């Protein structure tokens, strides 16, 4: 699939923002006044930037409000609703902390739960697609939520639990990569079933329907990036898991190291998310003899 | 439409359609002439919704939307010669259309009337998720209008009483010079198209995707064994030809 920068920014930044909101929401002794202001400015900044980035992907962003109508059947519509509700609930909770110093624990927990469900809904936009076997798997929602929870833990300064989460996230990502590599061949969809000609013999694409490129090839048959996939996986893994783990868990805590660790985690997450799109094979590629 | 509230949105699929108007495409007869592609582009540029874009048509990287495209495949059986098969592909108007249920705005919908899947372009935000959900590559984002384009089953032709009756079928079917495209109601087991599917063993594309496509494809018939009357004259290891060919063989030898 085409790794659109708008979608990488949308999923990564909104996940991180909602992850941070969730950690602030369940904090028994949350920050108040100015400290709370800066934490929530970061959380809302990340989530807001991500959600705004998603509208850049639209052909007609001026009609974006219509995307709230089909929540009964569409995960994209549900994600839109949940994101707005998560921002509203956490916004009220944050406003009470920032302006009055009041901690309404129940509201915080509610906000954290909705933030979590929002990230789950984001992941299901991709996880629901049977046409992309690598995504159509339980590892997709697990990974999106794990990235959000881990990134949120690091940003909110939960160093000890963050270290454990980094290990879990790293293991989950390695497992998802290995499993993802077998998903297309395991899906049962091949050139033979796509064309129905497999009963006659071996099918080979002889000539495509167009001499140039088209929307389908550009959007769904992105094969350029795959040759360096293994190297990019190692770079991503090093940046989002290994470097932050060393800086947080092995070395003594300092704010400078923590900042470097978080930036490294963000960079690694962006590369991992880029791979999430670039490596995913859409079954329509089979009509072109590609994967 | 009735049912529980979470199944009554506009992009929820109808539980039943009154007909299943579909195409039956004969892969045995199609010669890959692209007349259906041209007729489709012509009709749909002037009718339903925005015109089909042709961006940079005479430049270095032309790109445009088509609702119907023809692939060509080489199929090599275990024994015998390879076959070249032309393969027209357009929207299959699936019963369980995944493109419809993913739509966040209600722009994509499946009509109860004949089960036609359409896009209401004024509601389309151009997110592209429906094209991702379609396993067949039947939807293309228009490079000019930034809305999703797809086969309309020529909905404004097939019910149009201002057209002569023989023209009330999709443009691709009307134009096909070899009769490789058939149009009719596939929910009626007695219709001509249903009979054709039953006789020729019509198939679903990608049945494992569980989309229940309405359009059916008729596999190519087995090929005849090749007969070539002049071949013995070129076969240097063959037996001496007899009769007329024997006379021709001798005469040709005298010439050389």
PDB file of N, CA, C and O in Angstrom, chain A residues 1 7 57-60 63 66-67 69-70 72-74 76 130-131 189 193-196 200-202 204 206-207 209-210 214-216 219-220 282 284 287, chain B residues 5-6 9-11 69-76 87 101-106 121 123-127 132-137 141 145-146 203 206 208 210:
ATOM      1  N   UNK A   1       0.840  -1.187   0.000  1.00  0.00           N
ATOM      2  CA  UNK A   1       0.000   0.000   0.000  1.00  0.00           C
ATOM      3  C   UNK A   1       0.881   1.244   0.000  1.00  0.00           C
ATOM      4  O   UNK A   1       1.973   1.237   0.537  1.00  0.00           O
ATOM      5  N   UNK A   7      -1.240   9.760   6.342  1.00  0.00           N
ATOM      6  CA  UNK A   7      -1.768   8.654   7.150  1.00  0.00           C
ATOM      7  C   UNK A   7      -0.759   8.190   8.195  1.00  0.00           C
ATOM      8  O   UNK A   7      -1.148   7.776   9.300  1.00  0.00           O
ATOM      9  N   UNK A  57      -5.424  13.775   3.708  1.00  0.00           N
ATOM     10  CA  UNK A  57      -5.520  12.613   2.827  1.00  0.00           C
ATOM     11  C   UNK A  57      -6.786  12.665   1.974  1.00  0.00           C
ATOM     12  O   UNK A  57      -6.901  11.942   0.993  1.00  0.00           O
ATOM     13  N   UNK A  58      -7.718  13.529   2.338  1.00  0.00           N
ATOM     14  CA  UNK A  58      -9.021  13.522   1.675  1.00  0.00           C
ATOM     15  C   UNK A  58      -8.992  14.315   0.371  1.00  0.00           C
ATOM     16  O   UNK A  58      -8.337  15.350   0.269  1.00  0.00           O
ATOM     17  N   UNK A  59      -9.757  13.828  -0.608  1.00  0.00           N
ATOM     18  CA  UNK A  59      -9.912  14.571  -1.848  1.00  0.00           C
ATOM     19  C   UNK A  59     -10.782  15.793  -1.647  1.00  0.00           C
ATOM     20  O   UNK A  59     -10.630  16.811  -2.318  1.00  0.00           O
ATOM     21  N   UNK A  60     -11.743  15.694  -0.724  1.00  0.00           N
ATOM     22  CA  UNK A  60     -12.668  16.798  -0.430  1.00  0.00           C
ATOM     23  C   UNK A  60     -12.758  17.019   1.076  1.00  0.00           C
ATOM     24  O   UNK A  60     -13.760  16.671   1.701  1.00  0.00           O
ATOM     25  N   UNK A  63     -15.816  18.397   3.017  1.00  0.00           N
ATOM     26  CA  UNK A  63     -16.995  17.587   3.326  1.00  0.00           C
ATOM     27  C   UNK A  63     -16.725  16.636   4.494  1.00  0.00           C
ATOM     28  O   UNK A  63     -17.492  15.707   4.725  1.00  0.00           O
ATOM     29  N   UNK A  66     -19.286  15.008   6.938  1.00  0.00           N
ATOM     30  CA  UNK A  66     -20.172  13.914   6.520  1.00  0.00           C
ATOM     31  C   UNK A  66     -19.663  12.565   7.028  1.00  0.00           C
ATOM     32  O   UNK A  66     -20.411  11.599   7.091  1.00  0.00           O
ATOM     33  N   UNK A  67     -18.365  12.499   7.374  1.00  0.00           N
ATOM     34  CA  UNK A  67     -17.788  11.236   7.839  1.00  0.00           C
ATOM     35  C   UNK A  67     -18.312  10.822   9.216  1.00  0.00           C
ATOM     36  O   UNK A  67     -18.011   9.735   9.685  1.00  0.00           O
ATOM     37  N   UNK A  69     -21.501  10.393   9.808  1.00  0.00           N
ATOM     38  CA  UNK A  69     -22.866   9.873   9.657  1.00  0.00           C
ATOM     39  C   UNK A  69     -22.980   8.351   9.698  1.00  0.00           C
ATOM     40  O   UNK A  69     -24.013   7.833  10.062  1.00  0.00           O
ATOM     41  N   UNK A  70     -21.930   7.607   9.309  1.00  0.00           N
ATOM     42  CA  UNK A  70     -22.119   6.163   9.087  1.00  0.00           C
ATOM     43  C   UNK A  70     -21.491   5.303  10.186  1.00  0.00           C
ATOM     44  O   UNK A  70     -20.972   4.219   9.919  1.00  0.00           O
ATOM     45  N   UNK A  72     -22.695   3.372  12.201  1.00  0.00           N
ATOM     46  CA  UNK A  72     -23.282   2.033  12.385  1.00  0.00           C
ATOM     47  C   UNK A  72     -22.467   0.960  11.682  1.00  0.00           C
ATOM     48  O   UNK A  72     -22.345  -0.145  12.165  1.00  0.00           O
ATOM     49  N   UNK A  73     -21.922   1.289  10.508  1.00  0.00           N
ATOM     50  CA  UNK A  73     -21.222   0.257   9.748  1.00  0.00           C
ATOM     51  C   UNK A  73     -19.751   0.560   9.500  1.00  0.00           C
ATOM     52  O   UNK A  73     -18.986  -0.352   9.213  1.00  0.00           O
ATOM     53  N   UNK A  74     -19.329   1.820   9.597  1.00  0.00           N
ATOM     54  CA  UNK A  74     -17.981   2.181   9.146  1.00  0.00           C
ATOM     55  C   UNK A  74     -17.034   2.459  10.317  1.00  0.00           C
ATOM     56  O   UNK A  74     -17.313   3.305  11.174  1.00  0.00           O
ATOM     57  N   UNK A  76     -14.189   3.927  10.064  1.00  0.00           N
ATOM     58  CA  UNK A  76     -13.645   5.275   9.900  1.00  0.00           C
ATOM     59  C   UNK A  76     -14.559   6.297  10.564  1.00  0.00           C
ATOM     60  O   UNK A  76     -14.103   7.231  11.235  1.00  0.00           O
ATOM     61  N   UNK A 130     -10.082  -7.157   4.461  1.00  0.00           N
ATOM     62  CA  UNK A 130      -9.736  -8.515   4.080  1.00  0.00           C
ATOM     63  C   UNK A 130      -8.849  -8.534   2.841  1.00  0.00           C
ATOM     64  O   UNK A 130      -8.152  -9.507   2.570  1.00  0.00           O
ATOM     65  N   UNK A 131      -8.909  -7.433   2.085  1.00  0.00           N
ATOM     66  CA  UNK A 131      -8.144  -7.327   0.844  1.00  0.00           C
ATOM     67  C   UNK A 131      -6.652  -7.131   1.101  1.00  0.00           C
ATOM     68  O   UNK A 131      -5.855  -7.255   0.187  1.00  0.00           O
ATOM     69  N   UNK A 189      -5.833 -16.355  -1.490  1.00  0.00           N
ATOM     70  CA  UNK A 189      -6.065 -15.591  -2.712  1.00  0.00           C
ATOM     71  C   UNK A 189      -4.792 -15.594  -3.548  1.00  0.00           C
ATOM     72  O   UNK A 189      -3.726 -15.228  -3.077  1.00  0.00           O
ATOM     73  N   UNK A 193      -7.128 -17.807  -8.276  1.00  0.00           N
ATOM     74  CA  UNK A 193      -8.492 -17.523  -7.821  1.00  0.00           C
ATOM     75  C   UNK A 193      -8.945 -16.150  -8.313  1.00  0.00           C
ATOM     76  O   UNK A 193     -10.130 -15.929  -8.540  1.00  0.00           O
ATOM     77  N   UNK A 194      -7.989 -15.214  -8.482  1.00  0.00           N
ATOM     78  CA  UNK A 194      -8.343 -13.872  -8.938  1.00  0.00           C
ATOM     79  C   UNK A 194      -8.888 -13.908 -10.354  1.00  0.00           C
ATOM     80  O   UNK A 194      -9.835 -13.191 -10.689  1.00  0.00           O
ATOM     81  N   UNK A 195      -8.287 -14.735 -11.192  1.00  0.00           N
ATOM     82  CA  UNK A 195      -8.718 -14.795 -12.593  1.00  0.00           C
ATOM     83  C   UNK A 195      -9.664 -15.967 -12.851  1.00  0.00           C
ATOM     84  O   UNK A 195     -10.314 -16.003 -13.889  1.00  0.00           O
ATOM     85  N   UNK A 196      -9.712 -16.918 -11.934  1.00  0.00           N
ATOM     86  CA  UNK A 196     -10.529 -18.110 -12.150  1.00  0.00           C
ATOM     87  C   UNK A 196      -9.954 -19.026 -13.219  1.00  0.00           C
ATOM     88  O   UNK A 196     -10.585 -19.996 -13.623  1.00  0.00           O
ATOM     89  N   UNK A 200      -7.298 -24.245 -15.534  1.00  0.00           N
ATOM     90  CA  UNK A 200      -6.759 -24.639 -16.839  1.00  0.00           C
ATOM     91  C   UNK A 200      -5.270 -24.928 -16.735  1.00  0.00           C
ATOM     92  O   UNK A 200      -4.769 -25.900 -17.313  1.00  0.00           O
ATOM     93  N   UNK A 201      -4.551 -24.081 -16.011  1.00  0.00           N
ATOM     94  CA  UNK A 201      -3.104 -24.274 -15.894  1.00  0.00           C
ATOM     95  C   UNK A 201      -2.481 -23.131 -15.133  1.00  0.00           C
ATOM     96  O   UNK A 201      -3.166 -22.405 -14.415  1.00  0.00           O
ATOM     97  N   UNK A 202      -1.155 -22.978 -15.324  1.00  0.00           N
ATOM     98  CA  UNK A 202      -0.423 -21.918 -14.628  1.00  0.00           C
ATOM     99  C   UNK A 202      -0.718 -20.568 -15.283  1.00  0.00           C
ATOM    100  O   UNK A 202      -0.599 -20.423 -16.496  1.00  0.00           O
ATOM    101  N   UNK A 204      -0.120 -16.554 -15.958  1.00  0.00           N
ATOM    102  CA  UNK A 204       0.927 -15.530 -15.967  1.00  0.00           C
ATOM    103  C   UNK A 204       0.324 -14.259 -16.541  1.00  0.00           C
ATOM    104  O   UNK A 204      -0.417 -14.319 -17.526  1.00  0.00           O
ATOM    105  N   UNK A 206       0.136 -11.434 -18.877  1.00  0.00           N
ATOM    106  CA  UNK A 206       0.759 -11.258 -20.183  1.00  0.00           C
ATOM    107  C   UNK A 206       0.893  -9.782 -20.516  1.00  0.00           C
ATOM    108  O   UNK A 206       1.942  -9.317 -20.920  1.00  0.00           O
ATOM    109  N   UNK A 207      -0.201  -9.056 -20.332  1.00  0.00           N
ATOM    110  CA  UNK A 207      -0.169  -7.627 -20.647  1.00  0.00           C
ATOM    111  C   UNK A 207      -1.140  -6.906 -19.726  1.00  0.00           C
ATOM    112  O   UNK A 207      -2.285  -7.321 -19.591  1.00  0.00           O
ATOM    113  N   UNK A 209      -3.689  -3.761 -18.466  1.00  0.00           N
ATOM    114  CA  UNK A 209      -4.713  -3.073 -19.242  1.00  0.00           C
ATOM    115  C   UNK A 209      -4.317  -1.653 -19.640  1.00  0.00           C
ATOM    116  O   UNK A 209      -5.091  -0.986 -20.315  1.00  0.00           O
ATOM    117  N   UNK A 210      -3.184  -1.177 -19.209  1.00  0.00           N
ATOM    118  CA  UNK A 210      -2.817   0.207 -19.518  1.00  0.00           C
ATOM    119  C   UNK A 210      -1.308   0.281 -19.641  1.00  0.00           C
ATOM    120  O   UNK A 210      -0.574  -0.438 -18.951  1.00  0.00           O
ATOM    121  N   UNK A 214      -1.602   3.734 -13.063  1.00  0.00           N
ATOM    122  CA  UNK A 214      -2.958   4.204 -12.747  1.00  0.00           C
ATOM    123  C   UNK A 214      -3.120   4.261 -11.237  1.00  0.00           C
ATOM    124  O   UNK A 214      -2.199   3.936 -10.481  1.00  0.00           O
ATOM    125  N   UNK A 215      -4.294   4.700 -10.814  1.00  0.00           N
ATOM    126  CA  UNK A 215      -4.582   4.871  -9.392  1.00  0.00           C
ATOM    127  C   UNK A 215      -4.346   3.580  -8.613  1.00  0.00           C
ATOM    128  O   UNK A 215      -3.775   3.590  -7.518  1.00  0.00           O
ATOM    129  N   UNK A 216      -4.776   2.448  -9.177  1.00  0.00           N
ATOM    130  CA  UNK A 216      -4.674   1.178  -8.458  1.00  0.00           C
ATOM    131  C   UNK A 216      -3.209   0.832  -8.169  1.00  0.00           C
ATOM    132  O   UNK A 216      -2.863   0.434  -7.059  1.00  0.00           O
ATOM    133  N   UNK A 219      -1.699   3.388  -5.640  1.00  0.00           N
ATOM    134  CA  UNK A 219      -2.263   3.336  -4.299  1.00  0.00           C
ATOM    135  C   UNK A 219      -2.045   1.979  -3.618  1.00  0.00           C
ATOM    136  O   UNK A 219      -1.828   1.913  -2.425  1.00  0.00           O
ATOM    137  N   UNK A 220      -2.133   0.902  -4.402  1.00  0.00           N
ATOM    138  CA  UNK A 220      -2.211  -0.411  -3.754  1.00  0.00           C
ATOM    139  C   UNK A 220      -1.117  -1.397  -4.141  1.00  0.00           C
ATOM    140  O   UNK A 220      -1.056  -2.483  -3.592  1.00  0.00           O
ATOM    141  N   UNK A 282      -1.809  -5.632  -1.250  1.00  0.00           N
ATOM    142  CA  UNK A 282      -3.245  -5.668  -1.559  1.00  0.00           C
ATOM    143  C   UNK A 282      -3.470  -6.742  -2.624  1.00  0.00           C
ATOM    144  O   UNK A 282      -2.696  -6.838  -3.574  1.00  0.00           O
ATOM    145  N   UNK A 284      -5.323  -6.890  -5.059  1.00  0.00           N
ATOM    146  CA  UNK A 284      -5.527  -6.444  -6.437  1.00  0.00           C
ATOM    147  C   UNK A 284      -4.229  -6.519  -7.232  1.00  0.00           C
ATOM    148  O   UNK A 284      -4.245  -6.660  -8.459  1.00  0.00           O
ATOM    149  N   UNK A 287      -3.805  -9.234  -9.898  1.00  0.00           N
ATOM    150  CA  UNK A 287      -4.294  -9.085 -11.271  1.00  0.00           C
ATOM    151  C   UNK A 287      -3.186  -8.585 -12.194  1.00  0.00           C
ATOM    152  O   UNK A 287      -3.248  -8.760 -13.402  1.00  0.00           O
TER     153      UNK A 287
ATOM    154  N   UNK B   5     -30.913  -1.354  14.914  1.00  0.00           N
ATOM    155  CA  UNK B   5     -30.550   0.022  14.551  1.00  0.00           C
ATOM    156  C   UNK B   5     -29.140   0.143  13.988  1.00  0.00           C
ATOM    157  O   UNK B   5     -28.862   0.982  13.171  1.00  0.00           O
ATOM    158  N   UNK B   6     -28.235  -0.749  14.443  1.00  0.00           N
ATOM    159  CA  UNK B   6     -26.862  -0.620  13.957  1.00  0.00           C
ATOM    160  C   UNK B   6     -26.703  -1.185  12.544  1.00  0.00           C
ATOM    161  O   UNK B   6     -25.643  -1.148  11.973  1.00  0.00           O
ATOM    162  N   UNK B   9     -27.977   1.929   8.794  1.00  0.00           N
ATOM    163  CA  UNK B   9     -27.340   3.089   8.182  1.00  0.00           C
ATOM    164  C   UNK B   9     -27.399   3.005   6.666  1.00  0.00           C
ATOM    165  O   UNK B   9     -27.730   1.956   6.106  1.00  0.00           O
ATOM    166  N   UNK B  10     -27.066   4.113   6.014  1.00  0.00           N
ATOM    167  CA  UNK B  10     -27.147   4.113   4.556  1.00  0.00           C
ATOM    168  C   UNK B  10     -26.114   3.199   3.936  1.00  0.00           C
ATOM    169  O   UNK B  10     -26.318   2.667   2.844  1.00  0.00           O
ATOM    170  N   UNK B  11     -24.984   3.039   4.614  1.00  0.00           N
ATOM    171  CA  UNK B  11     -23.964   2.171   4.033  1.00  0.00           C
ATOM    172  C   UNK B  11     -24.094   0.733   4.524  1.00  0.00           C
ATOM    173  O   UNK B  11     -23.236  -0.085   4.240  1.00  0.00           O
ATOM    174  N   UNK B  69     -11.522  -2.265 -17.444  1.00  0.00           N
ATOM    175  CA  UNK B  69     -10.187  -2.411 -18.022  1.00  0.00           C
ATOM    176  C   UNK B  69      -9.982  -3.860 -18.428  1.00  0.00           C
ATOM    177  O   UNK B  69     -10.550  -4.765 -17.814  1.00  0.00           O
ATOM    178  N   UNK B  70      -9.142  -4.093 -19.425  1.00  0.00           N
ATOM    179  CA  UNK B  70      -8.929  -5.457 -19.916  1.00  0.00           C
ATOM    180  C   UNK B  70      -7.495  -5.911 -19.684  1.00  0.00           C
ATOM    181  O   UNK B  70      -6.557  -5.360 -20.247  1.00  0.00           O
ATOM    182  N   UNK B  71      -7.358  -6.914 -18.831  1.00  0.00           N
ATOM    183  CA  UNK B  71      -6.068  -7.561 -18.624  1.00  0.00           C
ATOM    184  C   UNK B  71      -5.925  -8.678 -19.660  1.00  0.00           C
ATOM    185  O   UNK B  71      -6.927  -9.153 -20.216  1.00  0.00           O
ATOM    186  N   UNK B  72      -4.688  -9.119 -19.893  1.00  0.00           N
ATOM    187  CA  UNK B  72      -4.469 -10.306 -20.724  1.00  0.00           C
ATOM    188  C   UNK B  72      -3.574 -11.269 -19.964  1.00  0.00           C
ATOM    189  O   UNK B  72      -2.584 -10.839 -19.357  1.00  0.00           O
ATOM    190  N   UNK B  73      -3.949 -12.535 -19.981  1.00  0.00           N
ATOM    191  CA  UNK B  73      -3.188 -13.552 -19.253  1.00  0.00           C
ATOM    192  C   UNK B  73      -2.765 -14.666 -20.189  1.00  0.00           C
ATOM    193  O   UNK B  73      -3.483 -15.013 -21.128  1.00  0.00           O
ATOM    194  N   UNK B  74      -1.596 -15.230 -19.884  1.00  0.00           N
ATOM    195  CA  UNK B  74      -1.156 -16.430 -20.572  1.00  0.00           C
ATOM    196  C   UNK B  74      -1.379 -17.591 -19.613  1.00  0.00           C
ATOM    197  O   UNK B  74      -0.943 -17.530 -18.467  1.00  0.00           O
ATOM    198  N   UNK B  75      -2.079 -18.617 -20.082  1.00  0.00           N
ATOM    199  CA  UNK B  75      -2.310 -19.776 -19.234  1.00  0.00           C
ATOM    200  C   UNK B  75      -1.665 -20.986 -19.894  1.00  0.00           C
ATOM    201  O   UNK B  75      -1.933 -21.294 -21.064  1.00  0.00           O
ATOM    202  N   UNK B  76      -0.792 -21.646 -19.161  1.00  0.00           N
ATOM    203  CA  UNK B  76      -0.078 -22.808 -19.700  1.00  0.00           C
ATOM    204  C   UNK B  76      -0.621 -24.077 -19.039  1.00  0.00           C
ATOM    205  O   UNK B  76      -0.364 -24.333 -17.872  1.00  0.00           O
ATOM    206  N   UNK B  87      -9.224 -10.498 -20.481  1.00  0.00           N
ATOM    207  CA  UNK B  87      -9.957 -10.577 -19.223  1.00  0.00           C
ATOM    208  C   UNK B  87     -10.502  -9.200 -18.834  1.00  0.00           C
ATOM    209  O   UNK B  87      -9.838  -8.428 -18.146  1.00  0.00           O
ATOM    210  N   UNK B 101     -19.761  -0.931   3.049  1.00  0.00           N
ATOM    211  CA  UNK B 101     -19.841  -0.840   4.513  1.00  0.00           C
ATOM    212  C   UNK B 101     -18.700  -0.036   5.129  1.00  0.00           C
ATOM    213  O   UNK B 101     -18.832   0.466   6.237  1.00  0.00           O
ATOM    214  N   UNK B 102     -17.562   0.091   4.413  1.00  0.00           N
ATOM    215  CA  UNK B 102     -16.462   0.865   4.989  1.00  0.00           C
ATOM    216  C   UNK B 102     -16.659   2.368   4.813  1.00  0.00           C
ATOM    217  O   UNK B 102     -15.997   3.170   5.481  1.00  0.00           O
ATOM    218  N   UNK B 103     -17.579   2.777   3.930  1.00  0.00           N
ATOM    219  CA  UNK B 103     -17.724   4.200   3.594  1.00  0.00           C
ATOM    220  C   UNK B 103     -18.200   4.992   4.810  1.00  0.00           C
ATOM    221  O   UNK B 103     -19.225   4.680   5.402  1.00  0.00           O
ATOM    222  N   UNK B 104     -17.451   6.047   5.200  1.00  0.00           N
ATOM    223  CA  UNK B 104     -17.837   6.792   6.396  1.00  0.00           C
ATOM    224  C   UNK B 104     -18.953   7.815   6.168  1.00  0.00           C
ATOM    225  O   UNK B 104     -19.536   8.299   7.131  1.00  0.00           O
ATOM    226  N   UNK B 105     -19.231   8.153   4.907  1.00  0.00           N
ATOM    227  CA  UNK B 105     -20.149   9.270   4.656  1.00  0.00           C
ATOM    228  C   UNK B 105     -21.507   8.856   4.115  1.00  0.00           C
ATOM    229  O   UNK B 105     -22.408   9.689   4.029  1.00  0.00           O
ATOM    230  N   UNK B 106     -21.652   7.616   3.702  1.00  0.00           N
ATOM    231  CA  UNK B 106     -22.905   7.221   3.066  1.00  0.00           C
ATOM    232  C   UNK B 106     -22.914   7.498   1.580  1.00  0.00           C
ATOM    233  O   UNK B 106     -23.942   7.353   0.920  1.00  0.00           O
ATOM    234  N   UNK B 121     -21.673  11.197  -5.575  1.00  0.00           N
ATOM    235  CA  UNK B 121     -20.407  11.952  -5.610  1.00  0.00           C
ATOM    236  C   UNK B 121     -20.424  13.223  -4.771  1.00  0.00           C
ATOM    237  O   UNK B 121     -19.364  13.693  -4.357  1.00  0.00           O
ATOM    238  N   UNK B 123     -21.514  13.422  -1.820  1.00  0.00           N
ATOM    239  CA  UNK B 123     -21.232  13.042  -0.438  1.00  0.00           C
ATOM    240  C   UNK B 123     -19.830  12.458  -0.269  1.00  0.00           C
ATOM    241  O   UNK B 123     -19.387  12.211   0.851  1.00  0.00           O
ATOM    242  N   UNK B 124     -19.143  12.174  -1.385  1.00  0.00           N
ATOM    243  CA  UNK B 124     -17.843  11.486  -1.315  1.00  0.00           C
ATOM    244  C   UNK B 124     -16.765  12.469  -0.850  1.00  0.00           C
ATOM    245  O   UNK B 124     -16.616  13.548  -1.415  1.00  0.00           O
ATOM    246  N   UNK B 125     -16.007  12.081   0.203  1.00  0.00           N
ATOM    247  CA  UNK B 125     -14.929  12.954   0.695  1.00  0.00           C
ATOM    248  C   UNK B 125     -13.590  12.556   0.080  1.00  0.00           C
ATOM    249  O   UNK B 125     -12.565  13.146   0.399  1.00  0.00           O
ATOM    250  N   UNK B 126     -13.598  11.531  -0.774  1.00  0.00           N
ATOM    251  CA  UNK B 126     -12.353  11.136  -1.434  1.00  0.00           C
ATOM    252  C   UNK B 126     -11.327  10.552  -0.494  1.00  0.00           C
ATOM    253  O   UNK B 126     -10.134  10.817  -0.620  1.00  0.00           O
ATOM    254  N   UNK B 127     -11.775   9.727   0.478  1.00  0.00           N
ATOM    255  CA  UNK B 127     -10.820   9.135   1.423  1.00  0.00           C
ATOM    256  C   UNK B 127     -10.153   7.887   0.839  1.00  0.00           C
ATOM    257  O   UNK B 127      -9.080   7.496   1.289  1.00  0.00           O
ATOM    258  N   UNK B 132      -9.691   0.622  -1.289  1.00  0.00           N
ATOM    259  CA  UNK B 132      -8.852  -0.322  -0.552  1.00  0.00           C
ATOM    260  C   UNK B 132      -9.630  -1.580  -0.189  1.00  0.00           C
ATOM    261  O   UNK B 132      -9.075  -2.667  -0.114  1.00  0.00           O
ATOM    262  N   UNK B 133     -10.918  -1.413   0.074  1.00  0.00           N
ATOM    263  CA  UNK B 133     -11.727  -2.554   0.525  1.00  0.00           C
ATOM    264  C   UNK B 133     -12.110  -3.475  -0.620  1.00  0.00           C
ATOM    265  O   UNK B 133     -12.513  -4.609  -0.393  1.00  0.00           O
ATOM    266  N   UNK B 134     -12.010  -2.990  -1.862  1.00  0.00           N
ATOM    267  CA  UNK B 134     -12.416  -3.790  -3.028  1.00  0.00           C
ATOM    268  C   UNK B 134     -11.268  -4.689  -3.473  1.00  0.00           C
ATOM    269  O   UNK B 134     -10.182  -4.193  -3.775  1.00  0.00           O
ATOM    270  N   UNK B 135     -11.478  -6.020  -3.514  1.00  0.00           N
ATOM    271  CA  UNK B 135     -10.390  -6.898  -3.932  1.00  0.00           C
ATOM    272  C   UNK B 135     -10.128  -6.871  -5.439  1.00  0.00           C
ATOM    273  O   UNK B 135      -9.102  -7.352  -5.892  1.00  0.00           O
ATOM    274  N   UNK B 136     -11.068  -6.314  -6.212  1.00  0.00           N
ATOM    275  CA  UNK B 136     -10.998  -6.435  -7.674  1.00  0.00           C
ATOM    276  C   UNK B 136     -10.411  -5.207  -8.364  1.00  0.00           C
ATOM    277  O   UNK B 136     -10.274  -5.200  -9.582  1.00  0.00           O
ATOM    278  N   UNK B 137     -10.127  -4.160  -7.611  1.00  0.00           N
ATOM    279  CA  UNK B 137      -9.630  -2.943  -8.255  1.00  0.00           C
ATOM    280  C   UNK B 137     -10.683  -2.298  -9.122  1.00  0.00           C
ATOM    281  O   UNK B 137     -10.387  -1.749 -10.183  1.00  0.00           O
ATOM    282  N   UNK B 141     -10.037   6.458  -7.843  1.00  0.00           N
ATOM    283  CA  UNK B 141     -10.209   7.859  -7.467  1.00  0.00           C
ATOM    284  C   UNK B 141      -9.950   8.708  -8.699  1.00  0.00           C
ATOM    285  O   UNK B 141      -8.929   8.542  -9.365  1.00  0.00           O
ATOM    286  N   UNK B 145     -11.536  15.142 -10.345  1.00  0.00           N
ATOM    287  CA  UNK B 145     -12.616  15.540  -9.436  1.00  0.00           C
ATOM    288  C   UNK B 145     -12.387  15.134  -7.996  1.00  0.00           C
ATOM    289  O   UNK B 145     -13.115  15.557  -7.101  1.00  0.00           O
ATOM    290  N   UNK B 146     -11.396  14.259  -7.736  1.00  0.00           N
ATOM    291  CA  UNK B 146     -11.070  13.795  -6.382  1.00  0.00           C
ATOM    292  C   UNK B 146     -12.271  13.110  -5.703  1.00  0.00           C
ATOM    293  O   UNK B 146     -12.491  13.265  -4.503  1.00  0.00           O
ATOM    294  N   UNK B 203     -18.205 -18.741 -13.039  1.00  0.00           N
ATOM    295  CA  UNK B 203     -17.508 -18.717 -11.743  1.00  0.00           C
ATOM    296  C   UNK B 203     -17.500 -17.317 -11.131  1.00  0.00           C
ATOM    297  O   UNK B 203     -17.644 -16.316 -11.817  1.00  0.00           O
ATOM    298  N   UNK B 206     -12.275 -14.610  -7.073  1.00  0.00           N
ATOM    299  CA  UNK B 206     -11.844 -14.587  -5.664  1.00  0.00           C
ATOM    300  C   UNK B 206     -12.982 -14.994  -4.709  1.00  0.00           C
ATOM    301  O   UNK B 206     -13.358 -14.202  -3.827  1.00  0.00           O
ATOM    302  N   UNK B 208     -12.943 -16.774  -2.193  1.00  0.00           N
ATOM    303  CA  UNK B 208     -12.481 -16.810  -0.798  1.00  0.00           C
ATOM    304  C   UNK B 208     -12.554 -15.447  -0.134  1.00  0.00           C
ATOM    305  O   UNK B 208     -12.463 -15.343   1.080  1.00  0.00           O
ATOM    306  N   UNK B 210     -15.197 -13.798  -0.125  1.00  0.00           N
ATOM    307  CA  UNK B 210     -16.581 -13.834   0.384  1.00  0.00           C
ATOM    308  C   UNK B 210     -17.360 -12.547   0.102  1.00  0.00           C
ATOM    309  O   UNK B 210     -18.113 -12.066   0.943  1.00  0.00           O
TER     310      UNK B 210
END
